[in-house]
Short mmCIF file of C-alpha atoms in Angstrom, two decimals:
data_model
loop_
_atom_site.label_atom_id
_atom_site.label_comp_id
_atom_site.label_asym_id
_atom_site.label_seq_id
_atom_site.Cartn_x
_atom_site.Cartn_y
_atom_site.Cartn_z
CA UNK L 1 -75.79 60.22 -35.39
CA UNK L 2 -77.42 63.36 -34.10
CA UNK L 3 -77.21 63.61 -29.76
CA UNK L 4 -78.60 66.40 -28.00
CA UNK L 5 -79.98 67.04 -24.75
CA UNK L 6 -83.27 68.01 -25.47
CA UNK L 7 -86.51 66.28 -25.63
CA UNK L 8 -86.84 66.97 -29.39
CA UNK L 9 -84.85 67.81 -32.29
CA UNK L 10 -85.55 70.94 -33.96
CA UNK L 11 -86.86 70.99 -37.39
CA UNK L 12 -87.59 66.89 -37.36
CA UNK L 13 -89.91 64.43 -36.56
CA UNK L 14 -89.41 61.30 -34.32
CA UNK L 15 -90.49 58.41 -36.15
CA UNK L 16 -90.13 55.56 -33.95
CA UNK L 17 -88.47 55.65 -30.13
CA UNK L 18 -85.86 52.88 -29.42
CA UNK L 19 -85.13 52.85 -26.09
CA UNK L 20 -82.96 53.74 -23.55
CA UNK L 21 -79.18 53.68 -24.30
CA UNK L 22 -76.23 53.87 -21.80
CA UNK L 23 -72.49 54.19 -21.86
CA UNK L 24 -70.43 54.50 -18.65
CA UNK L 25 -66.59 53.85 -17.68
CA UNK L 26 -64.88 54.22 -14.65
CA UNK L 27 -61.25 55.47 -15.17
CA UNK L 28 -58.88 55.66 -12.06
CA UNK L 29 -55.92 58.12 -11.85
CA UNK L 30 -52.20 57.15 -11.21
CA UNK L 31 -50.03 57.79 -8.86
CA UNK L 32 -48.26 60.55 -10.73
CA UNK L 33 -51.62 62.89 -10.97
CA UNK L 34 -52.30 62.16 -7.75
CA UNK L 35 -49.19 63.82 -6.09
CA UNK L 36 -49.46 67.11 -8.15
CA UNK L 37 -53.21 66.86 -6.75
CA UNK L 38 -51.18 66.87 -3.59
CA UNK L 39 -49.87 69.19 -3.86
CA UNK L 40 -52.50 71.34 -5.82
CA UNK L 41 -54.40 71.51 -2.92
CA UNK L 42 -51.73 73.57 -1.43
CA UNK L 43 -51.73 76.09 -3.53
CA UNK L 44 -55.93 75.77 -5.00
CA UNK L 45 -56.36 76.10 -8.99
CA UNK L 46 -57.50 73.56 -11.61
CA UNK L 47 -56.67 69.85 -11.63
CA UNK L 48 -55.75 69.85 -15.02
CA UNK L 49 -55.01 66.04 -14.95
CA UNK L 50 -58.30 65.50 -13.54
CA UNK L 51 -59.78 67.53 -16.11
CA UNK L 52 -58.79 65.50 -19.00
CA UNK L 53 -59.01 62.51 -17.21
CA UNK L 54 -62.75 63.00 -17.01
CA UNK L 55 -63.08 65.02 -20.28
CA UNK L 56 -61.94 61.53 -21.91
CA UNK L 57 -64.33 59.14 -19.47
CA UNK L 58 -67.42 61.19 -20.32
CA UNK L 59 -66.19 61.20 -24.25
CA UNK L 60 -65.99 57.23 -24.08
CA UNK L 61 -68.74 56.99 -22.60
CA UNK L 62 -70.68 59.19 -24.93
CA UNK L 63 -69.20 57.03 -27.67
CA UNK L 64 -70.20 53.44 -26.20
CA UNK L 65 -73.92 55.07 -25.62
CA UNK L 66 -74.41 56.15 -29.74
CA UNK L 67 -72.82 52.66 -30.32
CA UNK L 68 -75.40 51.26 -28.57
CA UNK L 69 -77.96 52.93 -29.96
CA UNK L 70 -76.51 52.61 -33.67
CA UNK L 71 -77.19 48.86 -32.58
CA UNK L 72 -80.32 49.11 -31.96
CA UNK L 73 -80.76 50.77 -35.29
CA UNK L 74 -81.25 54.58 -34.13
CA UNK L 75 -79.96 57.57 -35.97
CA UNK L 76 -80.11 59.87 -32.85
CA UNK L 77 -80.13 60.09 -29.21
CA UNK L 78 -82.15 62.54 -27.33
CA UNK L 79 -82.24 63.68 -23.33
CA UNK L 80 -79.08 62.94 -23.31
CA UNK L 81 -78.06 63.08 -19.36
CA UNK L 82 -74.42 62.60 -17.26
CA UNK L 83 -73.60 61.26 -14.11
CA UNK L 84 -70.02 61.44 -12.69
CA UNK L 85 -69.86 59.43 -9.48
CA UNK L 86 -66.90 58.88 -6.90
CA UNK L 87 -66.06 55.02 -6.54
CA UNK L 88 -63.15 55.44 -4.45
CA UNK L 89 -60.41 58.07 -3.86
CA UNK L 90 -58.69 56.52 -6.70
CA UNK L 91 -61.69 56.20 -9.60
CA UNK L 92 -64.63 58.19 -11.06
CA UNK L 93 -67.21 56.45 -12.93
CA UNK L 94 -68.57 58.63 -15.67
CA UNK L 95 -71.99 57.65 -16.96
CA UNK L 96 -73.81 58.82 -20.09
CA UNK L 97 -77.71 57.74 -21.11
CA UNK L 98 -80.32 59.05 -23.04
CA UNK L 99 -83.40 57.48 -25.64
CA UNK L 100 -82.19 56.51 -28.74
CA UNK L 101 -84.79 57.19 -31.73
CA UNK L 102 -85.45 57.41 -35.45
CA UNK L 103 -85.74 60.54 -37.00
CA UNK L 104 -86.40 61.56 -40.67
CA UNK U 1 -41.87 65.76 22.26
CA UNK U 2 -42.64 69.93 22.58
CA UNK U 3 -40.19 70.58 19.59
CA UNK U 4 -42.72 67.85 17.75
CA UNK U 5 -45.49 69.83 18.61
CA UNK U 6 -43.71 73.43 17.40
CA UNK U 7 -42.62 72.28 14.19
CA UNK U 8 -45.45 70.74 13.23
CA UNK U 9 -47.26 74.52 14.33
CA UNK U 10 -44.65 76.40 12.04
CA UNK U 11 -45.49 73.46 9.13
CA UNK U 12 -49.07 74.40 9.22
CA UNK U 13 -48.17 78.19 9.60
CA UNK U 14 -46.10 77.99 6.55
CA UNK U 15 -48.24 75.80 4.67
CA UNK U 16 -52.16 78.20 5.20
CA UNK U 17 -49.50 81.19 4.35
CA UNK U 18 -48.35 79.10 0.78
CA UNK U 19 -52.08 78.52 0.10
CA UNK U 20 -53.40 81.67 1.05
CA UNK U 21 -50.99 84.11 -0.79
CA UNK U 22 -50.82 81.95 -3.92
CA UNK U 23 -54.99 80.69 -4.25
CA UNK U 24 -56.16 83.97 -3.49
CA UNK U 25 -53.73 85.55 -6.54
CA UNK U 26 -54.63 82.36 -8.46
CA UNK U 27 -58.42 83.64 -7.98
CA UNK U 28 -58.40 86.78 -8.73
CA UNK U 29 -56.58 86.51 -11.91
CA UNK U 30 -59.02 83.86 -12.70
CA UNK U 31 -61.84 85.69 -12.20
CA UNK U 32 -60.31 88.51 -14.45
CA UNK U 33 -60.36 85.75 -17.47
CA UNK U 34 -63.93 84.40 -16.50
CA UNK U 35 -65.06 88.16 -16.90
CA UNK U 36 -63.15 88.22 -20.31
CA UNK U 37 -64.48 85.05 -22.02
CA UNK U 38 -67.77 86.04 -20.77
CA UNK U 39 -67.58 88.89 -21.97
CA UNK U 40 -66.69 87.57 -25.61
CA UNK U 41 -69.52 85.25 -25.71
CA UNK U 42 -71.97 87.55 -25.08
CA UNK U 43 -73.95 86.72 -28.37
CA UNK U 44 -74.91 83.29 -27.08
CA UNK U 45 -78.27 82.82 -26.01
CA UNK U 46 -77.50 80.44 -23.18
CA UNK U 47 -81.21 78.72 -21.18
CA UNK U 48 -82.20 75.81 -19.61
CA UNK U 49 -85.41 75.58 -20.59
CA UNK U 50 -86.57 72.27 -22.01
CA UNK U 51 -88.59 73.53 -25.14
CA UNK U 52 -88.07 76.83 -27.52
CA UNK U 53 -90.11 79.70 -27.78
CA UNK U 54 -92.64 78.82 -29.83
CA UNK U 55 -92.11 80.57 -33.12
CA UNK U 56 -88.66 80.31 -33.13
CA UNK U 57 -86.92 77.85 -35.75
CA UNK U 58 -83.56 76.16 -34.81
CA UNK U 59 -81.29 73.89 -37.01
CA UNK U 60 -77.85 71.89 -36.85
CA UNK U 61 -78.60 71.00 -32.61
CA UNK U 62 -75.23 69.13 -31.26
CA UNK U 63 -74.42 68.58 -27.70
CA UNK U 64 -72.36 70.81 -26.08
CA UNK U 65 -70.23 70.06 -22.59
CA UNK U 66 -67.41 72.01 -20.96
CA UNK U 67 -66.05 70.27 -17.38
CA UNK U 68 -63.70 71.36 -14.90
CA UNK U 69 -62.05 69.84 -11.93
CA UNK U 70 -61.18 72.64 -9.49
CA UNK U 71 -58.85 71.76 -6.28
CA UNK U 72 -59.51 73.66 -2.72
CA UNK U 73 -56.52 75.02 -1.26
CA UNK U 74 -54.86 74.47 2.28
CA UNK U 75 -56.00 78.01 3.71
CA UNK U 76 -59.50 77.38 2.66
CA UNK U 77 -59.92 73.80 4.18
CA UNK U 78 -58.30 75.36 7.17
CA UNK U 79 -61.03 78.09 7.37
CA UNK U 80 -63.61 75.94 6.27
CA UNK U 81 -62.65 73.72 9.87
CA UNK U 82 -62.77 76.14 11.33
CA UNK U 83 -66.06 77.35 10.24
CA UNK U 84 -67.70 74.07 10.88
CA UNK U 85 -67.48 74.25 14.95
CA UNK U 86 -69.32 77.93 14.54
CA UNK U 87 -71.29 77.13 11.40
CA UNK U 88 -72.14 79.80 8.74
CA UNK U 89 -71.11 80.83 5.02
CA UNK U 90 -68.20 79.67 3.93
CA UNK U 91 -67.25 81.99 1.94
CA UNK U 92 -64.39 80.83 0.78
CA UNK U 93 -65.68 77.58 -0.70
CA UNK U 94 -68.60 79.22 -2.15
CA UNK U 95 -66.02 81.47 -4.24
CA UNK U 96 -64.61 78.16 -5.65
CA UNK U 97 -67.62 76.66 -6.58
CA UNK U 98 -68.64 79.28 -8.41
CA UNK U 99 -65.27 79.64 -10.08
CA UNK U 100 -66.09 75.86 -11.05
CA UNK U 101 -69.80 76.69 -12.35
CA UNK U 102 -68.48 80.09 -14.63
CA UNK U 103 -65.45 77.87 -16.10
CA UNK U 104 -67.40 74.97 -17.19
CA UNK U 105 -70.29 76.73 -18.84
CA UNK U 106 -66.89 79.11 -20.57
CA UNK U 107 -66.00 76.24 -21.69
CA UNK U 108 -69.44 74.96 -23.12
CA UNK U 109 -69.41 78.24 -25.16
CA UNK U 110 -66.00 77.78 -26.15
CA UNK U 111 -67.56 74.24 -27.92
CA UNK U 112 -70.80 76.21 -28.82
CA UNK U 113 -68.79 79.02 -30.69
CA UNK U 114 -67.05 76.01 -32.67
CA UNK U 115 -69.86 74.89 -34.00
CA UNK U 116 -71.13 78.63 -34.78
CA UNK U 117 -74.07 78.35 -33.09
CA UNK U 118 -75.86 81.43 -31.77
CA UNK U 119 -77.98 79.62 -28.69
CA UNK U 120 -77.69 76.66 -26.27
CA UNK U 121 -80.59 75.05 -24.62
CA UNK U 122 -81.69 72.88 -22.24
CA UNK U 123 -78.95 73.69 -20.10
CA UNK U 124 -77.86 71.22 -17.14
CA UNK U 125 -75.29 72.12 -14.62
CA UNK U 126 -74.02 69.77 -12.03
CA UNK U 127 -71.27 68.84 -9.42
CA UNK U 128 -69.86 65.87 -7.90
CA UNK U 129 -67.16 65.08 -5.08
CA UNK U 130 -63.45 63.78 -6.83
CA UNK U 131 -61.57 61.62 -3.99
CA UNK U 132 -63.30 61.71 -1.76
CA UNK U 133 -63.84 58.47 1.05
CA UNK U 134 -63.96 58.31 4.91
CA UNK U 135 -60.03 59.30 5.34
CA UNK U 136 -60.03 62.08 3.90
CA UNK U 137 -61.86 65.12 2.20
CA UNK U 138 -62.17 65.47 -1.76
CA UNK U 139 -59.62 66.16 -3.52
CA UNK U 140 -61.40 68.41 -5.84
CA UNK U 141 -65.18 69.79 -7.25
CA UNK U 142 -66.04 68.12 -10.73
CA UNK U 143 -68.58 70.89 -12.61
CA UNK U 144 -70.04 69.38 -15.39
CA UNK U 145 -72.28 72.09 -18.08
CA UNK U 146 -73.97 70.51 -20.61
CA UNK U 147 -77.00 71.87 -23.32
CA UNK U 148 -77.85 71.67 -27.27
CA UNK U 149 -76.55 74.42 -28.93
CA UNK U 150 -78.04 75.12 -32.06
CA UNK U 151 -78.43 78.11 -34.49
CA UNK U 152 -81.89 80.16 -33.45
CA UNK U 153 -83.91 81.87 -35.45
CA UNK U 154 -86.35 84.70 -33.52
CA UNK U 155 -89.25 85.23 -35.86
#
């Protein structure tokens, strides 16, 4: 499964557009993160905690948009986009879509 | 009731000292590193135009990210208080942003140079608010960099 932000893929031809596919998952953080986020904010730097946190949410959601689109019988997903959105103090919900096609 | 009022003053004192002495080392060493990695992937044509030159052949695209959550620190969210009764730059804020912005694209090259791949396209940059609700400010800056990087071909 080839994804990639652009409109087209380089070198081959879309055959036949599927549709829009989407993957999204909201992850919240525990309690353990969030006190050396506490404290982090003391001192400035990079949540590092956060960073994976979110580094996995976008990569599951990334994987539950191709699987959608491998249902739907695609063999890549262009204009691929991301949306990370603040639920609540606790949670971020990630979101990943993009239009799933057929290429040769 | 006044001895409340001083130690809570000498709390705060002690507390924008902490976060100034320590962020502001923090950020210059970590713009020293920025300059390094950038300097490293020099190579990498990096655009966010949608479409290639036309001429130019590209193969093996694959999506690229790199992310980052960065954290303000006390001094700065005292200063940037501060700076909303006045209004104006804050300069401070704008510094971390754009610590944000350089790391996550570093980090979209460090993918890109994985893959040995020699441009990425179609760049997309953007930011969004981490815990933030109506009691308190966020917690941190999310920069997200994403693009195609493939291996280019000027003819």
């Amino acid at each position: 499964m080839i994804i990639v932000n652009t409109e087209t893929i380089p070198g081959r031809q879309i055959i036949e557009i599927k549709g829009l596919v989407q993957g999204n998952t909201v992850r919240a953080k525990n309690v353990g993160r969030d006190i050396m986020a506490g404290f982090k904010n003391i001192v400035g730097g990079e949540l590092k905690s956060y960073t994976e946190l979110l580094v996995e949410a976008r990569n599951e959601a990334t994987e539950r948009m191709t699987s959608q689109a491998a249902q739907l019988g695609a063999n890549a997903v262009v204009n691929v986009r991301f949306a990370t959105s603040s639920i609540t103090a606790g949670a971020a919900e990630l979101y990943a879509y993009g239009t799933a096609v057929v290429v040769q | 009731m006044i001895i409340d009022i001083i130690i809570g003053l000498v709390i705060t004192v002690i507390l924008v000292v902490v976060g100034y002495t320590f962020g502001s080392a923090k950020e210059r060493r970590h713009f020293a590193e920025l300059a390094a990695a950038e300097a490293r992937y020099q190579h990498i044509l990096v655009s966010d135009q949608k479409h290639l030159p036309i001429g130019w052949e590209a193969s093996q695209p694959v999506l690229v990210t790199g992310s980052v959550v960065v954290a303000t620190d006390y001094f700065k969210n005292f200063t940037a208080f501060f700076r909303n009764l006045f209004g104006g730059r804050i300069i401070g804020l704008e510094r971390l942003v754009e610590r944000g912005r350089r790391e996550a694209i570093v980090r979209m090259l460090d993918q890109a140079y994985q893959h040995r791949a020699n441009a990425v396209w179609c760049v997309r940059i953007e930011t969004s608010c981490i815990g933030a609700d109506e009691n308190k400010s966020a917690s941190g800056i999310e920069v997200v960099a994403y693009g195609t990087a493939m291996l280019v071909q000027s003819n």
